[in-house]
PDB file of C-alpha atoms in Angstrom:
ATOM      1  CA  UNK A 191     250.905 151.221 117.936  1.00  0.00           C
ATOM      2  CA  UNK A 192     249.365 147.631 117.767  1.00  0.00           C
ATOM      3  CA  UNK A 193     250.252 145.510 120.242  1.00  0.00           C
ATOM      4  CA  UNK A 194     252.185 147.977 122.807  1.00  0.00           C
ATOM      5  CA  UNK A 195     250.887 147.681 126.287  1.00  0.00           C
ATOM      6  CA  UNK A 196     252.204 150.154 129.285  1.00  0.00           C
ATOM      7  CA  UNK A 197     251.107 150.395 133.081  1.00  0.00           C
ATOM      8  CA  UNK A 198     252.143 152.581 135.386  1.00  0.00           C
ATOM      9  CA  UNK A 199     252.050 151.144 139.335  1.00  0.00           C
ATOM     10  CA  UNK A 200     251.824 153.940 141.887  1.00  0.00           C
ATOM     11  CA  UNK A 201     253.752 152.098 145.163  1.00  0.00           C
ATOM     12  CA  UNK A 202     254.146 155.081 146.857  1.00  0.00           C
ATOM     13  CA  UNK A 203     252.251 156.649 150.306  1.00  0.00           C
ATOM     14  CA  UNK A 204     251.115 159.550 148.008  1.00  0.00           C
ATOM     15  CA  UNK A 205     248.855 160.021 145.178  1.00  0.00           C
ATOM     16  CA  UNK A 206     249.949 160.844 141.953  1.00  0.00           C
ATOM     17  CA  UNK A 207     248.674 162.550 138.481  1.00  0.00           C
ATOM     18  CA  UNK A 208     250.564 162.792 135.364  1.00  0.00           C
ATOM     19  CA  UNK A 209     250.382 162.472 131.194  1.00  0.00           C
ATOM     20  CA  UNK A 210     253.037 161.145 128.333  1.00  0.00           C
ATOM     21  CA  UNK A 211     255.009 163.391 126.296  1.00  0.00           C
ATOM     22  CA  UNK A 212     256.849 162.557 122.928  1.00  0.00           C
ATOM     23  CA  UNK A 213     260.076 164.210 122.588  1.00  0.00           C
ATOM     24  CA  UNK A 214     259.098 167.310 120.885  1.00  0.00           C
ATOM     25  CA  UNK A 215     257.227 168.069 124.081  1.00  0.00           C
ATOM     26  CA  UNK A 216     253.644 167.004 122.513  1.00  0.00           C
ATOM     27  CA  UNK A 217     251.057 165.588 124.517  1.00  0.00           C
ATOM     28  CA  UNK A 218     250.423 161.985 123.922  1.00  0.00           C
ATOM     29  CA  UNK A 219     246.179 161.989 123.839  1.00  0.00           C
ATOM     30  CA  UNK A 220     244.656 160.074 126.288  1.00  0.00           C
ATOM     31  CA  UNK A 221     247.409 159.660 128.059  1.00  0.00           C
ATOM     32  CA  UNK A 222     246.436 161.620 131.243  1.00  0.00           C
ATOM     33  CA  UNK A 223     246.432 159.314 134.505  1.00  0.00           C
ATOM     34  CA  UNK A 224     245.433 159.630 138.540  1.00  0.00           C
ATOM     35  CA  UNK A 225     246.470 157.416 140.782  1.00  0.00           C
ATOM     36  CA  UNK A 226     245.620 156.823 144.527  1.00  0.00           C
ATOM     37  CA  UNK A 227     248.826 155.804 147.425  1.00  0.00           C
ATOM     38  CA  UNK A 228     249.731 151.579 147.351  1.00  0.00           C
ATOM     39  CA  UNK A 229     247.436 149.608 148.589  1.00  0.00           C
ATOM     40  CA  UNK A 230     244.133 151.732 146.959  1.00  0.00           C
ATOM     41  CA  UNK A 231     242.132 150.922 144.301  1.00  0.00           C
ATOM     42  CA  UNK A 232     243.026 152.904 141.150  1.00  0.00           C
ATOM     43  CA  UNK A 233     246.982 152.386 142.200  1.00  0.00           C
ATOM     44  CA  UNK A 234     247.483 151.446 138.914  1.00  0.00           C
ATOM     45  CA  UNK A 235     246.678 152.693 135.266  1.00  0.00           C
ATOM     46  CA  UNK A 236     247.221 150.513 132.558  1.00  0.00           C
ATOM     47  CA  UNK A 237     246.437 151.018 128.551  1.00  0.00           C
ATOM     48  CA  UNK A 238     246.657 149.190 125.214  1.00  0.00           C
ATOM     49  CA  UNK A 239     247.086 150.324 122.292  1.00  0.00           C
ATOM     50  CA  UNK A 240     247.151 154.225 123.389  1.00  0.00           C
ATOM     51  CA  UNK A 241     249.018 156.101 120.759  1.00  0.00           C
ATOM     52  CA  UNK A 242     252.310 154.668 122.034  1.00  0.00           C
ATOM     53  CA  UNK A 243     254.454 152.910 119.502  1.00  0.00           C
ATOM     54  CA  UNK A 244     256.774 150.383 119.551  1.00  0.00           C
ATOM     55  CA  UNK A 245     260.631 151.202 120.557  1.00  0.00           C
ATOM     56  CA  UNK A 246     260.325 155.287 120.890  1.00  0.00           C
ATOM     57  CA  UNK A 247     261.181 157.511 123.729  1.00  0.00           C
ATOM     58  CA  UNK A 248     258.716 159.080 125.465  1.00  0.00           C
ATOM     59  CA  UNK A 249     258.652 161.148 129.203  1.00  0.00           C
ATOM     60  CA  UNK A 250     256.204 160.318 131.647  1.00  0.00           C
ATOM     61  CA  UNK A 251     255.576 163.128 133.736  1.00  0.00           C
ATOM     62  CA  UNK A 252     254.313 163.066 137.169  1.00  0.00           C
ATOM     63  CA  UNK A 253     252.925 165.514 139.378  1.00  0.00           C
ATOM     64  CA  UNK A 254     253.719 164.902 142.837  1.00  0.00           C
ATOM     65  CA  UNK A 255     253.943 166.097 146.673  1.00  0.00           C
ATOM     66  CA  UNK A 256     257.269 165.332 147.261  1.00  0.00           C
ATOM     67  CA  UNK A 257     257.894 166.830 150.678  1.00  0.00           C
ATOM     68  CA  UNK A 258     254.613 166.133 151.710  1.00  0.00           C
ATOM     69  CA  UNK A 259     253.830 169.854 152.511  1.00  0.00           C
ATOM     70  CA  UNK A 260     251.389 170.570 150.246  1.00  0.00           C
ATOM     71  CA  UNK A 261     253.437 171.750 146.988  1.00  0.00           C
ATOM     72  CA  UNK A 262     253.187 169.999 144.627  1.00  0.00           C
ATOM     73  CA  UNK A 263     256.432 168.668 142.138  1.00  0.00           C
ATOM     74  CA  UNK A 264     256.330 167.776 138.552  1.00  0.00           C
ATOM     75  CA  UNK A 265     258.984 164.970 137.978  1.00  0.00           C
ATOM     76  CA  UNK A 266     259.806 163.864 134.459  1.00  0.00           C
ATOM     77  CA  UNK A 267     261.050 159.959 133.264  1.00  0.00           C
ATOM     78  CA  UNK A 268     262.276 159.465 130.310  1.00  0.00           C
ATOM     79  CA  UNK A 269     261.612 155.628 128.903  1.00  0.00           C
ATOM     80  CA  UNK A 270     261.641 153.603 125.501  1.00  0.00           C
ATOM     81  CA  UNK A 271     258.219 151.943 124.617  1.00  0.00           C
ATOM     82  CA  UNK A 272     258.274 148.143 124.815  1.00  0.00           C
ATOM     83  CA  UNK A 273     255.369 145.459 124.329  1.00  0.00           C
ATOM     84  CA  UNK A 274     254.874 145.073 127.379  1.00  0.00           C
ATOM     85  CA  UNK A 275     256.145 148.013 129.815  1.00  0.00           C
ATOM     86  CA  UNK A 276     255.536 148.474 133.405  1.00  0.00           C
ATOM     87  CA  UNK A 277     256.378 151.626 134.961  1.00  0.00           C
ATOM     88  CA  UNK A 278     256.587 152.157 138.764  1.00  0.00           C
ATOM     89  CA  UNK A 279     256.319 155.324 140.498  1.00  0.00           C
ATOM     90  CA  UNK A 280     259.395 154.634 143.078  1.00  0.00           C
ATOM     91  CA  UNK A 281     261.789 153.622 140.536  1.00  0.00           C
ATOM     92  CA  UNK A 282     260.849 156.783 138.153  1.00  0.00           C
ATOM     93  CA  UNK A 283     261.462 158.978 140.958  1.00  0.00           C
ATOM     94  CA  UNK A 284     264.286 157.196 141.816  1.00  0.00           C
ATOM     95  CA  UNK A 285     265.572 158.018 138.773  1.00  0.00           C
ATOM     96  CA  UNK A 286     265.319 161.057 139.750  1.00  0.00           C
ATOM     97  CA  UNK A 287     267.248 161.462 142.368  1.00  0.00           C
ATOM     98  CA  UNK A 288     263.858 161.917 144.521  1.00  0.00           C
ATOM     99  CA  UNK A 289     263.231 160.050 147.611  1.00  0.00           C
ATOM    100  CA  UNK A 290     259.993 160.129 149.462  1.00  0.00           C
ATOM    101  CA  UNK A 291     259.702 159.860 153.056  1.00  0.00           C
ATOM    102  CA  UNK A 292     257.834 156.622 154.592  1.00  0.00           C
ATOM    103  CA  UNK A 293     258.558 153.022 153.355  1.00  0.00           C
ATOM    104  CA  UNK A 294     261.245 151.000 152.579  1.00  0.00           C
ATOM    105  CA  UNK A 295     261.222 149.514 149.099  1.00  0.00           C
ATOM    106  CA  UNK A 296     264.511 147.552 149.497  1.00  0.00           C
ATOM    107  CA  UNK A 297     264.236 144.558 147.964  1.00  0.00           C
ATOM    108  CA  UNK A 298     264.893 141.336 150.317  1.00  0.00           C
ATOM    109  CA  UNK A 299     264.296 138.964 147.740  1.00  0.00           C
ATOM    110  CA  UNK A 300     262.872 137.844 144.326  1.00  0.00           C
ATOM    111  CA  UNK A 301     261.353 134.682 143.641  1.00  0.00           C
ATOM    112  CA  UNK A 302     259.928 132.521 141.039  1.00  0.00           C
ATOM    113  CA  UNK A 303     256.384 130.960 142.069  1.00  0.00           C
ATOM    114  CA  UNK A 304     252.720 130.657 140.915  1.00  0.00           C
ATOM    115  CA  UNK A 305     249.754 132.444 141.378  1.00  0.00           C
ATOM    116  CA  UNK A 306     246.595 129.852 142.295  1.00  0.00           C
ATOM    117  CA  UNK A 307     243.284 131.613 141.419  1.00  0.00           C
ATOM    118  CA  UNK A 308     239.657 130.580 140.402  1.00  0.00           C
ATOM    119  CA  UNK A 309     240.162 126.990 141.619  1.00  0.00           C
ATOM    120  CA  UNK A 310     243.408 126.040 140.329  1.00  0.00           C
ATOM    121  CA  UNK A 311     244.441 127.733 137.404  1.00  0.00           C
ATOM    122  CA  UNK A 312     247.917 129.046 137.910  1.00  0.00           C
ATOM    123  CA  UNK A 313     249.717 132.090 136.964  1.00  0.00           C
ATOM    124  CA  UNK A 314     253.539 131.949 137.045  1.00  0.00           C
ATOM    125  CA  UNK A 315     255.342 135.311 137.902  1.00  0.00           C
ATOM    126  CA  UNK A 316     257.887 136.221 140.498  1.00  0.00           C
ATOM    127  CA  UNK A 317     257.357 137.155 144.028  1.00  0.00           C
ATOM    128  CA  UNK A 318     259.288 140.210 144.871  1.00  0.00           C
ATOM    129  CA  UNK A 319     259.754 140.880 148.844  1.00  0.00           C
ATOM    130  CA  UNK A 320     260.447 144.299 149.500  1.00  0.00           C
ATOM    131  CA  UNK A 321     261.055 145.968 153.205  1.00  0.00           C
ATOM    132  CA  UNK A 322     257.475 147.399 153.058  1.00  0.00           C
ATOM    133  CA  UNK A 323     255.869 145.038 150.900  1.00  0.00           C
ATOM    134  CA  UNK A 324     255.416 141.708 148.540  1.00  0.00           C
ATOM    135  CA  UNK A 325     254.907 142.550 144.512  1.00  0.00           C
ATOM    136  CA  UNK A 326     253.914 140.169 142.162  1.00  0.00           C
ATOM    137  CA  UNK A 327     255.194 140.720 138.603  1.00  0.00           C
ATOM    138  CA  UNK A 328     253.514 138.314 136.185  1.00  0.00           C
ATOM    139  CA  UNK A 329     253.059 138.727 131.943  1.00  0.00           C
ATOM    140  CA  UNK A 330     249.850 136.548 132.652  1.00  0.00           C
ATOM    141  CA  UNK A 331     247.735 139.043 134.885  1.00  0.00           C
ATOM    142  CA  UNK A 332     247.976 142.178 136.220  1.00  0.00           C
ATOM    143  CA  UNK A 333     250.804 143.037 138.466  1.00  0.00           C
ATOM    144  CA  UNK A 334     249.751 143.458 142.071  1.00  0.00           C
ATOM    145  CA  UNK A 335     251.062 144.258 145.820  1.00  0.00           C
ATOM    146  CA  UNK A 336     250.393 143.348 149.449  1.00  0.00           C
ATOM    147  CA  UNK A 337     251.533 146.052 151.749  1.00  0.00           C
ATOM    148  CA  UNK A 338     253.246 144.882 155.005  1.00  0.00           C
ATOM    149  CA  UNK A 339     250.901 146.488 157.309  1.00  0.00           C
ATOM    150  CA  UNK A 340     248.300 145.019 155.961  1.00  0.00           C
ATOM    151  CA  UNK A 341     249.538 140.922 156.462  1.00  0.00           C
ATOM    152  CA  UNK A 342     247.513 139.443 158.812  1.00  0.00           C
ATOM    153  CA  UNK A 343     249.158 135.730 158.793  1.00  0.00           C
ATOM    154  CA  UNK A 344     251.246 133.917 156.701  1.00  0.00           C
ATOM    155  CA  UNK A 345     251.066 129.922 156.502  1.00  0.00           C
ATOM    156  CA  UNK A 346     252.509 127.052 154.366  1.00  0.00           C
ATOM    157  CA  UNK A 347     250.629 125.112 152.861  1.00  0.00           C
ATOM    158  CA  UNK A 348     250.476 122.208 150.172  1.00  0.00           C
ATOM    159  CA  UNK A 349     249.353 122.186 146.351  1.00  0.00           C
ATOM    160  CA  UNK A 350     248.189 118.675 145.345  1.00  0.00           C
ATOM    161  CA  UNK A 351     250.043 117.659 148.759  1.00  0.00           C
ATOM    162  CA  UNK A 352     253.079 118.639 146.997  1.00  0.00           C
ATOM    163  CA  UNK A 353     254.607 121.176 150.288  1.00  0.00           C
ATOM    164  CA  UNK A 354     255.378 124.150 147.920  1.00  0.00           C
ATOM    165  CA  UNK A 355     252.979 127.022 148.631  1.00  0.00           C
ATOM    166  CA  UNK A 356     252.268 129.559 151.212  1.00  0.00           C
ATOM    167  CA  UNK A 357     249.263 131.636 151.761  1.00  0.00           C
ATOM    168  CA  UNK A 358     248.960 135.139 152.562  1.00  0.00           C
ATOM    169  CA  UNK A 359     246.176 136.708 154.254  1.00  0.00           C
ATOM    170  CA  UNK A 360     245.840 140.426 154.367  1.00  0.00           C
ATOM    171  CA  UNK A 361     243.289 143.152 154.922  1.00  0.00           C
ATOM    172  CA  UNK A 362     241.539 144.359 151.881  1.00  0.00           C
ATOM    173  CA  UNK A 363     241.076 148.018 152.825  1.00  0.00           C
ATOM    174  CA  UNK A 364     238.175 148.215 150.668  1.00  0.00           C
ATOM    175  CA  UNK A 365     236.273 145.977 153.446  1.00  0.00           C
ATOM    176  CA  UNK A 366     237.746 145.324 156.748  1.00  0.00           C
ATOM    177  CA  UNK A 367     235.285 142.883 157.332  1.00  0.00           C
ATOM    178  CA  UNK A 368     235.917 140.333 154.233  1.00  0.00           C
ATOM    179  CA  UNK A 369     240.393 139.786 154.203  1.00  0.00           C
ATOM    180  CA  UNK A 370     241.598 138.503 151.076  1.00  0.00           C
ATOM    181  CA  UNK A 371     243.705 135.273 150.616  1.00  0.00           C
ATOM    182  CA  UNK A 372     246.425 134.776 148.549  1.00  0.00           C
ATOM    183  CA  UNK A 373     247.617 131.323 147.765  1.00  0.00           C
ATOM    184  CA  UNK A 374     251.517 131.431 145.962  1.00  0.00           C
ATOM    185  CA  UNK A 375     252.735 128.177 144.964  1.00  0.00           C
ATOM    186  CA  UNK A 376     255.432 126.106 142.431  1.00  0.00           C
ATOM    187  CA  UNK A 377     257.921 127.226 145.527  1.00  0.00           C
ATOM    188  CA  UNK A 378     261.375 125.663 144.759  1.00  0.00           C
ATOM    189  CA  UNK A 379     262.354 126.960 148.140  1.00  0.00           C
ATOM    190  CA  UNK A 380     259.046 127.345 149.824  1.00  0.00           C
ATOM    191  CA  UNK A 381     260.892 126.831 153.177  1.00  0.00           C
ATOM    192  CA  UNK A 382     263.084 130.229 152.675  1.00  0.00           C
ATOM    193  CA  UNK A 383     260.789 132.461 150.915  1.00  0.00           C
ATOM    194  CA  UNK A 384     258.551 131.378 153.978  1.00  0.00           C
ATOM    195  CA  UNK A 385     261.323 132.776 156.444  1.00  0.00           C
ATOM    196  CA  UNK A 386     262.180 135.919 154.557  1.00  0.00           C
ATOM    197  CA  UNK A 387     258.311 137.293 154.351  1.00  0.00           C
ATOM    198  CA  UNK A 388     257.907 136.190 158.186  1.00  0.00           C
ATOM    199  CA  UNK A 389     261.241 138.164 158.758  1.00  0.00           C
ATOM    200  CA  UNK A 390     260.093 140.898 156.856  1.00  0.00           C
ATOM    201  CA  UNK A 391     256.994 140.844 158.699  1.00  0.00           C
ATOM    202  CA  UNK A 392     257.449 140.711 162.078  1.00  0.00           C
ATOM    203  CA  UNK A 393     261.596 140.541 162.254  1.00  0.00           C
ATOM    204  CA  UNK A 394     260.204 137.442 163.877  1.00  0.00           C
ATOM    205  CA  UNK A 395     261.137 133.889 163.011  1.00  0.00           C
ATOM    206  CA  UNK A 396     258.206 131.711 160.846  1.00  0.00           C
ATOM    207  CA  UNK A 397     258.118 129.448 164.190  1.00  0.00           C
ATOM    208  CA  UNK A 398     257.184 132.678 166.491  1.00  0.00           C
ATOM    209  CA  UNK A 399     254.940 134.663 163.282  1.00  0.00           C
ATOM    210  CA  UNK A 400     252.581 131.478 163.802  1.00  0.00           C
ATOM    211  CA  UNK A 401     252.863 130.442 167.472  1.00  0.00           C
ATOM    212  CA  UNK A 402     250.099 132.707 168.276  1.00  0.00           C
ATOM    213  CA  UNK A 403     247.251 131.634 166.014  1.00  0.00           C
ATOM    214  CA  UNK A 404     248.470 127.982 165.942  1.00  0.00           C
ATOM    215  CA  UNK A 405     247.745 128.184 170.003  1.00  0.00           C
ATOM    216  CA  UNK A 406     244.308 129.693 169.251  1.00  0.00           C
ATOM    217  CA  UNK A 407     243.311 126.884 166.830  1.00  0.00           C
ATOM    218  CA  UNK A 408     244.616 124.158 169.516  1.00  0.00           C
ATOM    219  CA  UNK A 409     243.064 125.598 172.233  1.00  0.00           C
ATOM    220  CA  UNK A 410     239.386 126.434 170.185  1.00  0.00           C
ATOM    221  CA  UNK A 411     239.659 122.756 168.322  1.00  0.00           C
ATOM    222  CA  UNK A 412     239.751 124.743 164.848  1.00  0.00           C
ATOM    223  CA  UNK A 413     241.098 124.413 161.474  1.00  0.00           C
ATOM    224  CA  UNK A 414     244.112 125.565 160.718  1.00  0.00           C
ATOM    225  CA  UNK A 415     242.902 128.328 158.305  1.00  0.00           C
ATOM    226  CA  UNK A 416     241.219 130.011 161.226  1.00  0.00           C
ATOM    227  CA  UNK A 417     243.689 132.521 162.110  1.00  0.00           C
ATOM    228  CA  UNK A 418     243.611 135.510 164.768  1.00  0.00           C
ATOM    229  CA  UNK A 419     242.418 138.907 162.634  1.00  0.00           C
ATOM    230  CA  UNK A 420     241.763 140.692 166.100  1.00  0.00           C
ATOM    231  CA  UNK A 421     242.085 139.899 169.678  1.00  0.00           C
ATOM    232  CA  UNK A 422     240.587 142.161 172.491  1.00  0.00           C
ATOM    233  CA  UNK A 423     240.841 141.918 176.364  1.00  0.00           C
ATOM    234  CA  UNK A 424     237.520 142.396 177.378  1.00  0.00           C
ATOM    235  CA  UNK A 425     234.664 141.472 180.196  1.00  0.00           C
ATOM    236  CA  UNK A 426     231.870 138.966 178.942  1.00  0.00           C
ATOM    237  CA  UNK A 427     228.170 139.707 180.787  1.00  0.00           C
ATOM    238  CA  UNK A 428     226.597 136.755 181.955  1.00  0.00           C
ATOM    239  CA  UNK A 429     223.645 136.157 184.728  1.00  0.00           C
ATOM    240  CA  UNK A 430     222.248 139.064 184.360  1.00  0.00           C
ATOM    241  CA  UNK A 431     224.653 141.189 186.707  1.00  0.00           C
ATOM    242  CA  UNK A 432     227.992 138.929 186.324  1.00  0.00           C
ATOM    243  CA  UNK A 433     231.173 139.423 184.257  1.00  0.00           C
ATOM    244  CA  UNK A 434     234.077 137.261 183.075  1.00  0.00           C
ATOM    245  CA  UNK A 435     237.333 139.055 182.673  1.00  0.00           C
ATOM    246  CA  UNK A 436     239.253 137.475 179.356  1.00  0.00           C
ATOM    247  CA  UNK A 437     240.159 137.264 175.842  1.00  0.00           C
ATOM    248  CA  UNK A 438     237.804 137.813 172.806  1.00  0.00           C
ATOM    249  CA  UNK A 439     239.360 136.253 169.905  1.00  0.00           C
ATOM    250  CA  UNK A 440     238.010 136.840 166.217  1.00  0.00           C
ATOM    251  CA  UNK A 441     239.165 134.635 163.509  1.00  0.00           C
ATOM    252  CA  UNK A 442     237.466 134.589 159.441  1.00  0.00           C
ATOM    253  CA  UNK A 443     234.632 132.063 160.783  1.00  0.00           C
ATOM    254  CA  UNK A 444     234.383 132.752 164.591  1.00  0.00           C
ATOM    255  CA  UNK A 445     234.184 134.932 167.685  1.00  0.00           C
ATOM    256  CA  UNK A 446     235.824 132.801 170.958  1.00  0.00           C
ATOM    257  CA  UNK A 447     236.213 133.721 174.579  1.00  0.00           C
ATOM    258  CA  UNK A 448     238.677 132.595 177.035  1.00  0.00           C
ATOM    259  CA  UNK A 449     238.607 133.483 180.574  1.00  0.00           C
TER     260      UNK A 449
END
């Protein structure tokens, strides 16, 4: 069992529980998983070393809502143990010939970049953009995703002012108030990955996905990385009894007004 690695990525809207079975229908110990919807911490349950060995069949079974009406499913894949195995909930049910409702997990495109992290090491992996999301599939860390609905801005930007890198922004649903950045580099087409997640995004070009924070930094004199999280028509008190009809704008390091 040395050596063998599986995790299991849950990138559906529902949550999941399930345990591995060898072929004579025996309970693999320890093998007993939760995990929450995409997007959650705990989407994902990974273990080393687990009783799994090298090159055998064994069924992964899932207990699921599928219909969403509060029955629940049990779902079995069957899969050969690798070194390295990664197991995602869509394609298993897939598999399956079961389809849940919400999200599209077509995939747009798949593309080899770079991870930056703590400074500047770099993690190479490919960027997968799906309908409803961007996955990144690396041997080098653990495999993550970025819903959709939860991009705030995308931007290019330059590594070692070499222009091959784009960062995402998104909300980090664990705390509203902190978003998390994502900086993907090693691009060989940065300019077309760029377009298809903007696409994605908004079914808007990358010109109009950043016309409206690029005005907001030009207008407020701020840096470039300052882009719109939330934007509120609102009335702004002043002299005691007064008001100013306008715009509140909140970016990651301000709160502007424009009237």
């Amino acid at each position: 069992t040395m050596g063998v690695i599986v995790s299991i990525t849950n990138d559906t809207d529902r949550p999941i529980e399930g345990h591995m079975l060898m072929l004579g229908g025996a309970r693999v110990l320890g093998w007993n998983f939760t995990l929450q919807p995409q997007g959650f911490p705990g989407a994902t349950f990974e273990k080393e070393n687990g009783g799994l060995s090298n090159g055998l069949p064994y069924d992964c079974v899932m207990t699921v809502d599928v219909d969403g009406d509060g029955s629940y499913d049990k779902i079995k894949h069957r899969f050969t143990a690798q070194k390295r195995t990664h197991l995602r909930v869509s394609e298993m049910l897939r598999s399956n010939r079961v389809d849940l409702s919400g999200g599209d997990i077509t995939l747009v495109s798949s593309v080899t970049c770079a991870l930056r992290k703590h400074g500047f090491m770099l993690y190479s992996g490919k960027l997968n953009i799906h309908k409803d999301r961007l996955a990144f599939i690396s041997d080098m860390i653990k495999d993550f995703e970025i819903p959709m609905a939860d991009i705030i801005t995308v931007c290019k930007r330059h590594n070692f002012r070499v222009p091959n890198s784009i960062k995402v922004v998104a909300m980090d649903r664990a705390d509203f108030n902190a978003p998390k950045e994502y900086f993907f580099t090693s691009f060989l087409q940065r300019d077309k990955a760029f377009e298809q997640i903007c696409k994605v995004k908004e079914g808007k070009s990358q010109a109009q996905f950043t016309q409206a924070s690029a005005g907001y930094q030009t207008l407020f004199k701020l840096d470039s990385s300052e882009i719109i999280l939330k934007r509120f028509t609102c009335r702004l008190r002043i002299n005691r009894g007064d008001t100013l009809s306008g715009t509140m704008y909140i970016s990651p390091n301000y709160v502007c007004f424009k009237s």
